[in-house]
mmCIF file with all atom_site columns, C-alpha atoms in Angstrom:
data_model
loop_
_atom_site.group_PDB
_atom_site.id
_atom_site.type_symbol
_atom_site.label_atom_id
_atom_site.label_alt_id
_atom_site.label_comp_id
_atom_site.label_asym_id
_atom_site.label_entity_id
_atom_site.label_seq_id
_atom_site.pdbx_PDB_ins_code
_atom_site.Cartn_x
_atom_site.Cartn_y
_atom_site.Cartn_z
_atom_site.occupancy
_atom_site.B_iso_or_equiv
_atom_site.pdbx_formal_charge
_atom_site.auth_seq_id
_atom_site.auth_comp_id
_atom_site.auth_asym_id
_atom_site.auth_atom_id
_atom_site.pdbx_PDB_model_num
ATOM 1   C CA . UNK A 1 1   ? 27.456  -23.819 -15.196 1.00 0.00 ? 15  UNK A CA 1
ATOM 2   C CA . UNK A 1 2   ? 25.865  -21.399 -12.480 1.00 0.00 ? 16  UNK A CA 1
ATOM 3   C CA . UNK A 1 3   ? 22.011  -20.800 -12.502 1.00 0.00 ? 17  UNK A CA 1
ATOM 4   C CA . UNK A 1 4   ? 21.457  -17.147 -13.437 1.00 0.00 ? 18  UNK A CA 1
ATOM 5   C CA . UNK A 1 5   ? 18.936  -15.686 -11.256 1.00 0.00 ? 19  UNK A CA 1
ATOM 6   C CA . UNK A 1 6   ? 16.373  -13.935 -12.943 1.00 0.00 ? 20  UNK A CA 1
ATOM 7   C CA . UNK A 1 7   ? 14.558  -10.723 -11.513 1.00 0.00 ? 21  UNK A CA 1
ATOM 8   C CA . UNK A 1 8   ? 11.377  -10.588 -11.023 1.00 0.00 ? 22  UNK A CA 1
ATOM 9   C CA . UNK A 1 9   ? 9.315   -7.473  -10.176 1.00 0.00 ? 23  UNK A CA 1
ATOM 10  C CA . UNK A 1 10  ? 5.448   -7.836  -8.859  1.00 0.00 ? 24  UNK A CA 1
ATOM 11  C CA . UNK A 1 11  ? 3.338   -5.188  -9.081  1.00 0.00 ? 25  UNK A CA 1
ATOM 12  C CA . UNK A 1 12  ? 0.359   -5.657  -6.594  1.00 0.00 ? 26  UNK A CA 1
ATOM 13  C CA . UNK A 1 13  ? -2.741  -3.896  -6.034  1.00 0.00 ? 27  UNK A CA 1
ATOM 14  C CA . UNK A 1 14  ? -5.987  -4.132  -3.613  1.00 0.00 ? 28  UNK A CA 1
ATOM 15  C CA . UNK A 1 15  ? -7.413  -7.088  -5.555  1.00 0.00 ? 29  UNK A CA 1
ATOM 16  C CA . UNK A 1 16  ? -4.258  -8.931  -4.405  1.00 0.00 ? 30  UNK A CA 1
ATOM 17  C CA . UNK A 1 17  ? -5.917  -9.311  -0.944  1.00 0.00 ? 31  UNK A CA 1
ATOM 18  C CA . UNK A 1 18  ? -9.392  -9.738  -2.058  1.00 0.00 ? 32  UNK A CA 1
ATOM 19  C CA . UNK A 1 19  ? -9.484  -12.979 -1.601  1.00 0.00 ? 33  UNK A CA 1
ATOM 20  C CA . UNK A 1 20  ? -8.169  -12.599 2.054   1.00 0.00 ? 34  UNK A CA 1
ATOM 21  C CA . UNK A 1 21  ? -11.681 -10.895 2.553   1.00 0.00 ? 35  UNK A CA 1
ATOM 22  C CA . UNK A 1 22  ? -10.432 -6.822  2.053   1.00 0.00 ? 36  UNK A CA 1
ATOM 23  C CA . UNK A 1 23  ? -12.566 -4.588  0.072   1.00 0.00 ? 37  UNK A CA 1
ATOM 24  C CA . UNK A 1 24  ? -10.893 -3.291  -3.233  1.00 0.00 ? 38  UNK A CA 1
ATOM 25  C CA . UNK A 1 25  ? -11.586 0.402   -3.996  1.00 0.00 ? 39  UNK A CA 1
ATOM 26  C CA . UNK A 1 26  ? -13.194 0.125   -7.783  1.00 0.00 ? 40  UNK A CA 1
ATOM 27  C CA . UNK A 1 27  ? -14.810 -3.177  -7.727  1.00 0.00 ? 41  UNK A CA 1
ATOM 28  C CA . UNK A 1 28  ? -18.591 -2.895  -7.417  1.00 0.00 ? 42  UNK A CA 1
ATOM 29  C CA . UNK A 1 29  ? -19.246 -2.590  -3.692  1.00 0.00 ? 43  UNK A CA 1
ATOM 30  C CA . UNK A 1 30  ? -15.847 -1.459  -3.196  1.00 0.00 ? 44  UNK A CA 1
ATOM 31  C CA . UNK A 1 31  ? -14.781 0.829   -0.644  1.00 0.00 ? 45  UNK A CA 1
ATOM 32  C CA . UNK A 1 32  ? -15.167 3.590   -3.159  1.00 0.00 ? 46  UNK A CA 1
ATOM 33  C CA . UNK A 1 33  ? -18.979 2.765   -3.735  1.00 0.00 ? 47  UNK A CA 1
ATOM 34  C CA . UNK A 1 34  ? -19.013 3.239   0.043   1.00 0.00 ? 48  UNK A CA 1
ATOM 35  C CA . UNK A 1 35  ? -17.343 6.371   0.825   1.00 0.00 ? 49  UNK A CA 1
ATOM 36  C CA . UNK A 1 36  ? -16.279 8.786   -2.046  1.00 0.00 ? 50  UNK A CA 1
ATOM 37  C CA . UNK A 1 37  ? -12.622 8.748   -2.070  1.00 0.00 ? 51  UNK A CA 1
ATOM 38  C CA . UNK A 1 38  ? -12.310 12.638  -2.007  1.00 0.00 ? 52  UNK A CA 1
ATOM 39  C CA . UNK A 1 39  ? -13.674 12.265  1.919   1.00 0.00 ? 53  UNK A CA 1
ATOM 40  C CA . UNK A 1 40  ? -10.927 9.786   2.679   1.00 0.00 ? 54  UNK A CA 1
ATOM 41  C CA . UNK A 1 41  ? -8.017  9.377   0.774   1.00 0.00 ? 55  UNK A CA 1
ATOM 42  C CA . UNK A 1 42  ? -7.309  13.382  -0.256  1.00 0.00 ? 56  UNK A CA 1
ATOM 43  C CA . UNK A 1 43  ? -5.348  15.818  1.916   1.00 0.00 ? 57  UNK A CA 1
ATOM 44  C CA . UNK A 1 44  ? -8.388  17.628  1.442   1.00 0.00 ? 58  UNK A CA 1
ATOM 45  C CA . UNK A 1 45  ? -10.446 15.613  2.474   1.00 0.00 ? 59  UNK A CA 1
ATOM 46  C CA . UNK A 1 46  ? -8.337  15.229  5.767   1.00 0.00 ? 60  UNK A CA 1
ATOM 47  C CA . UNK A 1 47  ? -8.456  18.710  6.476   1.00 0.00 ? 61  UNK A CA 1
ATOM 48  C CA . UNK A 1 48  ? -11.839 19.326  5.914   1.00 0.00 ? 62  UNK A CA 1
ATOM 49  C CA . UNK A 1 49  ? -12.953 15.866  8.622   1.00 0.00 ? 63  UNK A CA 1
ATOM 50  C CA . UNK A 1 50  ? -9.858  14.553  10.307  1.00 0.00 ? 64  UNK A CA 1
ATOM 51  C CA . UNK A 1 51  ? -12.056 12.294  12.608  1.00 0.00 ? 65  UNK A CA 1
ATOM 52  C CA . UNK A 1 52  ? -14.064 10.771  9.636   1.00 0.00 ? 66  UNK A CA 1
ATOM 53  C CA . UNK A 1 53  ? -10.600 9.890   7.699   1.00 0.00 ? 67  UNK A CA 1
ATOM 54  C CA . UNK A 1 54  ? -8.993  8.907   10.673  1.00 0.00 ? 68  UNK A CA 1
ATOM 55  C CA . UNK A 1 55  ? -11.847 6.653   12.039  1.00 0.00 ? 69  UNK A CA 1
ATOM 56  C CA . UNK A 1 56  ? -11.894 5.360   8.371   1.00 0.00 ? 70  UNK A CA 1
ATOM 57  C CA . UNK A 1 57  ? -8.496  3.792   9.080   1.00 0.00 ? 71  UNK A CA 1
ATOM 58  C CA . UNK A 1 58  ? -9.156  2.704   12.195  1.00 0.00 ? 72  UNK A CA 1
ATOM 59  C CA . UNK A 1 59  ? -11.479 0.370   10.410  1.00 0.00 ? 73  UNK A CA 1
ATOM 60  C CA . UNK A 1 60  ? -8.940  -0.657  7.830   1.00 0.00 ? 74  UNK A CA 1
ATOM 61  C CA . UNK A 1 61  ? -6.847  -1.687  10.504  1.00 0.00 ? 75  UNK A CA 1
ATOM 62  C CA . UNK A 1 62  ? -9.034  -3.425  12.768  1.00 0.00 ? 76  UNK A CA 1
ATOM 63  C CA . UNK A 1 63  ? -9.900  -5.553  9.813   1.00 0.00 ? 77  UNK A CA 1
ATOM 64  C CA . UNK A 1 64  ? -6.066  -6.878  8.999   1.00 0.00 ? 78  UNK A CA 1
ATOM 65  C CA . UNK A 1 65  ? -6.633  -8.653  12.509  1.00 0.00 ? 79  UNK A CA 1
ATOM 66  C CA . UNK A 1 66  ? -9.273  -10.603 11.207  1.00 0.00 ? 80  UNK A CA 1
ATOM 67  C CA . UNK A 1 67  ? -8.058  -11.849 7.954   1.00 0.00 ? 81  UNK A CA 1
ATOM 68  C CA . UNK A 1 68  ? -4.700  -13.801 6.885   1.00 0.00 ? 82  UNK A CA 1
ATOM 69  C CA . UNK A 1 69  ? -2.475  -14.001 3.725   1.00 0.00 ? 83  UNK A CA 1
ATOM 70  C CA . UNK A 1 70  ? -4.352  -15.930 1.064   1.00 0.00 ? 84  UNK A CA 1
ATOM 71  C CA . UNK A 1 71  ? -2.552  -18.569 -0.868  1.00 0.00 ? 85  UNK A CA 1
ATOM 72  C CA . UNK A 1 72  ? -1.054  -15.927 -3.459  1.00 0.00 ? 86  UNK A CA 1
ATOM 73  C CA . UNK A 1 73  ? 0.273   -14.520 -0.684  1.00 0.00 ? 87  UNK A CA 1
ATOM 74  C CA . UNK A 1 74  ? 2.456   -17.065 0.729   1.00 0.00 ? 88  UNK A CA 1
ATOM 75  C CA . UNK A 1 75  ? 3.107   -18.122 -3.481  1.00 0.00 ? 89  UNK A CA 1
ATOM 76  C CA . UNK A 1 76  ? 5.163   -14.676 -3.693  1.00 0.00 ? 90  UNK A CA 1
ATOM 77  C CA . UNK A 1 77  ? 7.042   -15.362 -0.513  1.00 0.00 ? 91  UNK A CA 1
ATOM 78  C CA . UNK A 1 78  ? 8.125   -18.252 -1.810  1.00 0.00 ? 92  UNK A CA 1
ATOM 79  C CA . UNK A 1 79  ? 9.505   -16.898 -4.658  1.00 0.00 ? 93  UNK A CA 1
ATOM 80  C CA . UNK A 1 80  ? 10.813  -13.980 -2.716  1.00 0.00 ? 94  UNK A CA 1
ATOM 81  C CA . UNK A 1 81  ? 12.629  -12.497 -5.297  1.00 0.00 ? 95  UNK A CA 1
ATOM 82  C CA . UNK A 1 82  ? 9.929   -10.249 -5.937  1.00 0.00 ? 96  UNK A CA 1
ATOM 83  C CA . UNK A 1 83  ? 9.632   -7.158  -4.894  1.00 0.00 ? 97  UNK A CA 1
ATOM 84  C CA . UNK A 1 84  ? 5.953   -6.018  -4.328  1.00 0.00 ? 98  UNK A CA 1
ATOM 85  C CA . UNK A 1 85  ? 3.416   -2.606  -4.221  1.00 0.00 ? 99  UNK A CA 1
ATOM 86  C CA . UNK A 1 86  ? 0.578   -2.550  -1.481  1.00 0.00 ? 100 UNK A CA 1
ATOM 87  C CA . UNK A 1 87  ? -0.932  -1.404  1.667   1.00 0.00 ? 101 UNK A CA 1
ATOM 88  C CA . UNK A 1 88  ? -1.711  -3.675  3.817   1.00 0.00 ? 102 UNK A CA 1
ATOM 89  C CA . UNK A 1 89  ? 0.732   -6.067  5.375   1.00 0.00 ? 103 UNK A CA 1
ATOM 90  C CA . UNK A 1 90  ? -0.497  -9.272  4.398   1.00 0.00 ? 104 UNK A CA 1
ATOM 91  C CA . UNK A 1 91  ? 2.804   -9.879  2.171   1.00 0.00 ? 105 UNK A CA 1
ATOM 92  C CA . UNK A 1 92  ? 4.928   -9.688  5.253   1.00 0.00 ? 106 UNK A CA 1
ATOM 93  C CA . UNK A 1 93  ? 2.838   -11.899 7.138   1.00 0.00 ? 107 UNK A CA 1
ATOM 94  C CA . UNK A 1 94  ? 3.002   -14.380 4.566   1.00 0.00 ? 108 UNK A CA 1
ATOM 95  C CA . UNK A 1 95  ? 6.905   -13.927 4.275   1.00 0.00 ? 109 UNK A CA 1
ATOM 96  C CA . UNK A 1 96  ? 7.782   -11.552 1.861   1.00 0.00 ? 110 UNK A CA 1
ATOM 97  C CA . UNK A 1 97  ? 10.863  -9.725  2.879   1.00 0.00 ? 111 UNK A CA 1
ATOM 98  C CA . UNK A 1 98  ? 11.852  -7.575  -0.477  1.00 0.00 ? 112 UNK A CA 1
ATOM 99  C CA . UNK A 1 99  ? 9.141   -4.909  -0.501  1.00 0.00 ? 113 UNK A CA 1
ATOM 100 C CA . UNK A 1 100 ? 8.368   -1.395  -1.218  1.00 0.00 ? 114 UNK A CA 1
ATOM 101 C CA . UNK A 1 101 ? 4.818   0.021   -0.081  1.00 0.00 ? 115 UNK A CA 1
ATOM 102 C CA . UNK A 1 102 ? 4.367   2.804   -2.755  1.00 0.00 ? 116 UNK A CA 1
ATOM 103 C CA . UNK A 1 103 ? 1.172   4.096   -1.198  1.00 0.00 ? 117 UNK A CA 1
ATOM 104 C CA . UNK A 1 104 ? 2.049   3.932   2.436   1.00 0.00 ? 118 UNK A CA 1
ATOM 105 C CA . UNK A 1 105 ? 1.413   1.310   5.076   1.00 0.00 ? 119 UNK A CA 1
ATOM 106 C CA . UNK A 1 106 ? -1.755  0.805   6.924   1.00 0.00 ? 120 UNK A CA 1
ATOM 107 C CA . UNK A 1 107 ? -0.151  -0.233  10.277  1.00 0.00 ? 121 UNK A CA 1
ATOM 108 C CA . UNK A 1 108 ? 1.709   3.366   10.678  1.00 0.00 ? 122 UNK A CA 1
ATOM 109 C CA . UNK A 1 109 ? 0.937   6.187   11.383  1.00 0.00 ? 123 UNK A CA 1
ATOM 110 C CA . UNK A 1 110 ? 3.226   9.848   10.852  1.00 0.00 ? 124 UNK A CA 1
ATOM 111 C CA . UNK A 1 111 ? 2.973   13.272  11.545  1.00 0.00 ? 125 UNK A CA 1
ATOM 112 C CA . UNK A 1 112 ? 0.126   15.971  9.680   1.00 0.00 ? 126 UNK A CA 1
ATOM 113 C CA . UNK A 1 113 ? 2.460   18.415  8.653   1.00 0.00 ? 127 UNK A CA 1
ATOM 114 C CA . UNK A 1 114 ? 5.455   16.061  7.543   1.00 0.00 ? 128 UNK A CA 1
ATOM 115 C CA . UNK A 1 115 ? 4.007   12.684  7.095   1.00 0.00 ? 129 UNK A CA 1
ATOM 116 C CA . UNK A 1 116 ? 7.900   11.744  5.677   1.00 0.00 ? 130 UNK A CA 1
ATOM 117 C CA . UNK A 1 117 ? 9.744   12.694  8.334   1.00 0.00 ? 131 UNK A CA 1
ATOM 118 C CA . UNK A 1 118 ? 11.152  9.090   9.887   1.00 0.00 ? 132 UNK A CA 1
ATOM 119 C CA . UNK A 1 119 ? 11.242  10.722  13.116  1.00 0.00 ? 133 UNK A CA 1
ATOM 120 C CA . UNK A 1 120 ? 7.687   10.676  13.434  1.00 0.00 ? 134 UNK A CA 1
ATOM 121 C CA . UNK A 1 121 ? 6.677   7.473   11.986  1.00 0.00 ? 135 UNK A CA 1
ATOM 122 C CA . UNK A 1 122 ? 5.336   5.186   13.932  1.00 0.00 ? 136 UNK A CA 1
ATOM 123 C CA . UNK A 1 123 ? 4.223   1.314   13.691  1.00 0.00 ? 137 UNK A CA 1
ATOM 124 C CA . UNK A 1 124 ? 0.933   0.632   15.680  1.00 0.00 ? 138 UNK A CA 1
ATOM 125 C CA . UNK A 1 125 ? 0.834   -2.996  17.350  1.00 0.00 ? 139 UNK A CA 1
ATOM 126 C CA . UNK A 1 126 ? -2.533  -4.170  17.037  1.00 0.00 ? 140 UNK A CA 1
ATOM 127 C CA . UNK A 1 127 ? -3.851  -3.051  20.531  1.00 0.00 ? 141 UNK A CA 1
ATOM 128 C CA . UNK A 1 128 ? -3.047  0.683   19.214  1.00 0.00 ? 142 UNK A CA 1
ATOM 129 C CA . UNK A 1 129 ? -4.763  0.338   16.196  1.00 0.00 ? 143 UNK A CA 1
ATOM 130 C CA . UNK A 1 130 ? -7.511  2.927   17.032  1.00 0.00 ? 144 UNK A CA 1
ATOM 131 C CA . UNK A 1 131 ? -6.138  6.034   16.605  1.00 0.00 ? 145 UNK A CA 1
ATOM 132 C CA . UNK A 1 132 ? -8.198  8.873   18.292  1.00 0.00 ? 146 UNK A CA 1
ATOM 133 C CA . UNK A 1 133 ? -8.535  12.993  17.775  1.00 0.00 ? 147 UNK A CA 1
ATOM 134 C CA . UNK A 1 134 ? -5.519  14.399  20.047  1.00 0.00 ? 148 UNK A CA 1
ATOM 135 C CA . UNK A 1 135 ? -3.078  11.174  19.490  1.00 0.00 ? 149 UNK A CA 1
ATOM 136 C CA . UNK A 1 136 ? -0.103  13.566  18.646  1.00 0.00 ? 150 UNK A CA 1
ATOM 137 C CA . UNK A 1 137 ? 2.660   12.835  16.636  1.00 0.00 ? 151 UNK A CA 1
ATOM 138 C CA . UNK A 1 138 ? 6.368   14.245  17.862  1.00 0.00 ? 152 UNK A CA 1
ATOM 139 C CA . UNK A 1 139 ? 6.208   17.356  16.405  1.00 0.00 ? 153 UNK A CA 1
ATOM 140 C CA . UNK A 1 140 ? 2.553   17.578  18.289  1.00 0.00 ? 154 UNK A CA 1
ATOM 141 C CA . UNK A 1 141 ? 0.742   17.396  14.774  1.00 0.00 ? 155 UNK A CA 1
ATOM 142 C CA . UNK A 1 142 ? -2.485  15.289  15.092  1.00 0.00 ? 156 UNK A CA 1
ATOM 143 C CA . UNK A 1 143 ? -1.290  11.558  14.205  1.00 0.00 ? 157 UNK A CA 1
ATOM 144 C CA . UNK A 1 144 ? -2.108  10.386  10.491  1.00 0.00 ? 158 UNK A CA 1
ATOM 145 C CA . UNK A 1 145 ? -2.017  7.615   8.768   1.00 0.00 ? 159 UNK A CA 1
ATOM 146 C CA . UNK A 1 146 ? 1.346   6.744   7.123   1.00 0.00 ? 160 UNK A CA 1
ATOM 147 C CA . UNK A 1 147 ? -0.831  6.745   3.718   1.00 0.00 ? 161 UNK A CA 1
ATOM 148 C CA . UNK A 1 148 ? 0.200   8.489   0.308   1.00 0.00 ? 162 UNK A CA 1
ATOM 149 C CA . UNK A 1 149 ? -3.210  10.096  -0.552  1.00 0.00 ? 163 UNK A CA 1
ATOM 150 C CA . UNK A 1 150 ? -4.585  10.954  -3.807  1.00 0.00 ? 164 UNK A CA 1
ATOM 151 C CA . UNK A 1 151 ? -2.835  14.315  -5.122  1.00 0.00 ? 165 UNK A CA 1
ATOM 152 C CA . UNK A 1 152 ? 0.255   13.128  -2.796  1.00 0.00 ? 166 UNK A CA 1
ATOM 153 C CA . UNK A 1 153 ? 3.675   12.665  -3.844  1.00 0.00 ? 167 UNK A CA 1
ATOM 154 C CA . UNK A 1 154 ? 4.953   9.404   -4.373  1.00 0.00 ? 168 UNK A CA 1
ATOM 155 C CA . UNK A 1 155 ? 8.485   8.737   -2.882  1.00 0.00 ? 169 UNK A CA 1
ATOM 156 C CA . UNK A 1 156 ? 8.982   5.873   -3.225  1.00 0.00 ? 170 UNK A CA 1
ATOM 157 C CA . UNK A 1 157 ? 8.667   5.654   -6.915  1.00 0.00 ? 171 UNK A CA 1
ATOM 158 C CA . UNK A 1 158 ? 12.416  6.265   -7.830  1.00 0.00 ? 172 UNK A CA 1
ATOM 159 C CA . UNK A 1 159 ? 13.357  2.878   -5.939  1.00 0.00 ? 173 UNK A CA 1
ATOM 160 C CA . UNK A 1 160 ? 10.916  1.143   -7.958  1.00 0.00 ? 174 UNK A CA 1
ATOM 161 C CA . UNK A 1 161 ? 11.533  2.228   -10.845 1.00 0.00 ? 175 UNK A CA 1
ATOM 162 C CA . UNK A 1 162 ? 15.237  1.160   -10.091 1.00 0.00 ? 176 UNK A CA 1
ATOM 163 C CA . UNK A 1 163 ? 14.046  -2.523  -9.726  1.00 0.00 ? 177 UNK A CA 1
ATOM 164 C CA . UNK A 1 164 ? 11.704  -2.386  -13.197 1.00 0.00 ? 178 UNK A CA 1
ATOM 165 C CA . UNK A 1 165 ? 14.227  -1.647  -15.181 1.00 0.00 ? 179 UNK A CA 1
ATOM 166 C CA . UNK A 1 166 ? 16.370  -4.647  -14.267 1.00 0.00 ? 180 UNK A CA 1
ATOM 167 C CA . UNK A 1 167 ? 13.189  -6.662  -14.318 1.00 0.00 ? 181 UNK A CA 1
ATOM 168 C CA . UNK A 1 168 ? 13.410  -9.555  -16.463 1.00 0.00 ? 182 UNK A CA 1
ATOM 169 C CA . UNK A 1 169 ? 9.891   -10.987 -15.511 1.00 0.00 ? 183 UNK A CA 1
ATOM 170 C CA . UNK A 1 170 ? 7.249   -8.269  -14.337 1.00 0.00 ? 184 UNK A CA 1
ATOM 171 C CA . UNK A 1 171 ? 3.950   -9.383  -12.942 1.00 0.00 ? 185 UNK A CA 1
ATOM 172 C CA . UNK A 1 172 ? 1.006   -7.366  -12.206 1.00 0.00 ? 186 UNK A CA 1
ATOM 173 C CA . UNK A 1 173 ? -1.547  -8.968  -9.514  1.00 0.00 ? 187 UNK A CA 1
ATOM 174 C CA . UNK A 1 174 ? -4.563  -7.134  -8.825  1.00 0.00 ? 188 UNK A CA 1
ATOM 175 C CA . UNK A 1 175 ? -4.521  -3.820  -9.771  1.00 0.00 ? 189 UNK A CA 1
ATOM 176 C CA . UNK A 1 176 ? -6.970  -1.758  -12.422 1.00 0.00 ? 190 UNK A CA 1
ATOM 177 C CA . UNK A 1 177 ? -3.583  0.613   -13.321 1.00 0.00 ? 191 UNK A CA 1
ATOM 178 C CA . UNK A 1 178 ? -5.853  3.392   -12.835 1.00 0.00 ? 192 UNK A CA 1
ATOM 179 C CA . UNK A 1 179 ? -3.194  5.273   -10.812 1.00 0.00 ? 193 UNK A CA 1
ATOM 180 C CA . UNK A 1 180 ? -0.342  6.754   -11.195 1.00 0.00 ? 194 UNK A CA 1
ATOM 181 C CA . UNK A 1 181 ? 2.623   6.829   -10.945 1.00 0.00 ? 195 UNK A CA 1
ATOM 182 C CA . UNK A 1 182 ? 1.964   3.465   -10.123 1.00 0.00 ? 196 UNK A CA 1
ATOM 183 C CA . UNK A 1 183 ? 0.791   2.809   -13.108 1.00 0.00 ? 197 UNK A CA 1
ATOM 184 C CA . UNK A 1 184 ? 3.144   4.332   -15.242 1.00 0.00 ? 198 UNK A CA 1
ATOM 185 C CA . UNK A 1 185 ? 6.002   1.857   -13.911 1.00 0.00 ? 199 UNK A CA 1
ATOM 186 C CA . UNK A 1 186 ? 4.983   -0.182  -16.798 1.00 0.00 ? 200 UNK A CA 1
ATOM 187 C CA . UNK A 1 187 ? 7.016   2.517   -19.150 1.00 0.00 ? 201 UNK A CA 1
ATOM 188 C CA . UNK A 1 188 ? 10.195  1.142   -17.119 1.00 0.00 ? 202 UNK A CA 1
ATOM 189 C CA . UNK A 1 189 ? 10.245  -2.352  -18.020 1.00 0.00 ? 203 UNK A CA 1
ATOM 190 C CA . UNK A 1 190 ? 12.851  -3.623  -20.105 1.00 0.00 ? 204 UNK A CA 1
ATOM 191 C CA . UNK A 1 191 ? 12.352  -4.692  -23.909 1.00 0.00 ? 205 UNK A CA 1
ATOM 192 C CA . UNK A 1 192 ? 12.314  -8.325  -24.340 1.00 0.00 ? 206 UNK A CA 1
ATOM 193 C CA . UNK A 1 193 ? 10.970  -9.189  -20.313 1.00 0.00 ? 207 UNK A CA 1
ATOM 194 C CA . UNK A 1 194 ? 8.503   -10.933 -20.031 1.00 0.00 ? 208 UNK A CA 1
ATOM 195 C CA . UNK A 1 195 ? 5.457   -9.589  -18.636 1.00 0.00 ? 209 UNK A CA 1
ATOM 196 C CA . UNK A 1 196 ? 2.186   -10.811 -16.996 1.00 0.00 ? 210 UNK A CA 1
ATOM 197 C CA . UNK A 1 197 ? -1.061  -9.319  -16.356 1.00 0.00 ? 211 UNK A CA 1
ATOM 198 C CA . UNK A 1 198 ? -3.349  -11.192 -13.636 1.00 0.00 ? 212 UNK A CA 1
ATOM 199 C CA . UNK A 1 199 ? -6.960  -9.997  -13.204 1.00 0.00 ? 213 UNK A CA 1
ATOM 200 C CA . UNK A 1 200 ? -10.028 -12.001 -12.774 1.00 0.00 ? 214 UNK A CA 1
ATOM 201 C CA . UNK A 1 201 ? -11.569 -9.813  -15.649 1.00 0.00 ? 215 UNK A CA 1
#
């Protein structure tokens, strides 16, 4: 008989690329401890200091050009079935082909007053990864980055949910579940999957 292919959903978070050397948010020392996230990672926050939350960013950026998939990385790739949650693009780098970034992706950028609009998304190559004050978008918006801030809509959310309810395996790497709806895709998997938790603590 034919092998059934099973499907397996992973649900990754910032402690996924920990051990790659980025920061997690929560963790003690995390980027949180650093800067509060209402000054970079609200709309409000944006509007209040563009430069500080763009320059913020900037930093993120420069530091995916120092760092490289870790081995859990290139472990998902190889399994590649999975379908995965983050920020950053060390899954791609490592491989990874079936993914949906539900908070945005680091290396774009979009425009202020309709970061969804595909017309004004943009993917930085790594010498345009510092994004000044005045960089304009094509609606002439200041450039942001393509990130879905605290207080943001999510809308991505409906796809994944699509893929947790045919899950049959769901792993979560790296993630406190603090936020939703991220979080809440738990509610979606199937009765009778298996499911997997992975978290140093």
């Amino acid at each position: 008989g034919g092998v059934i292919m099973k499907n397996m959903v992973i649900l990754t978070g910032a402690g996924m690329s920990a051990e790659s050397g980025i920061s997690t948010f929560r963790d003690a020392g995390g980027l949180w401890d650093k800067y509060p996230v209402e000054q970079v990672a609200t709309p409000e926050g944006y509007q209040r200091d563009p430069a500080l939350v763009i320059n913020f960013y900037n930093e993120r950026r420069k530091q995916l050009l120092e760092v490289k998939p870790n081995r859990g990385h290139e472990l998902l790739a190889e399994l590649e079935k999975s379908f995965n949650v983050n920020v950053d693009n060390l899954h791609e780098r490592a491989g990874s082909s079936h993914i949906i970034h539900l908070h945005g992706e680091l290396t774009k950028v979009c425009s202020s007053r309709d970061p969804y609009n595909p017309h004004y998304i943009k993917e930085l190559k790594p010498e345009e990864y510092e994004v000044k004050i005045g960089d304009r978008a094509g609606d002439g918006t200041q450039l942001r980055p393509f990130i879905v801030w605290f207080g943001e809509a999510v809308p991505q959310i409906e796809t994944a949910i699509q893929y947790v309810e045919k899950a049959d395996i769901f792993v979560i790497i790296g993630t406190s579940l603090n936020v939703y709806p991220a979080a809440g895709l738990l509610h979606y998997v199937p009765k009778g999957a298996e499911v997997y938790l992975i978290d140093p603590k």
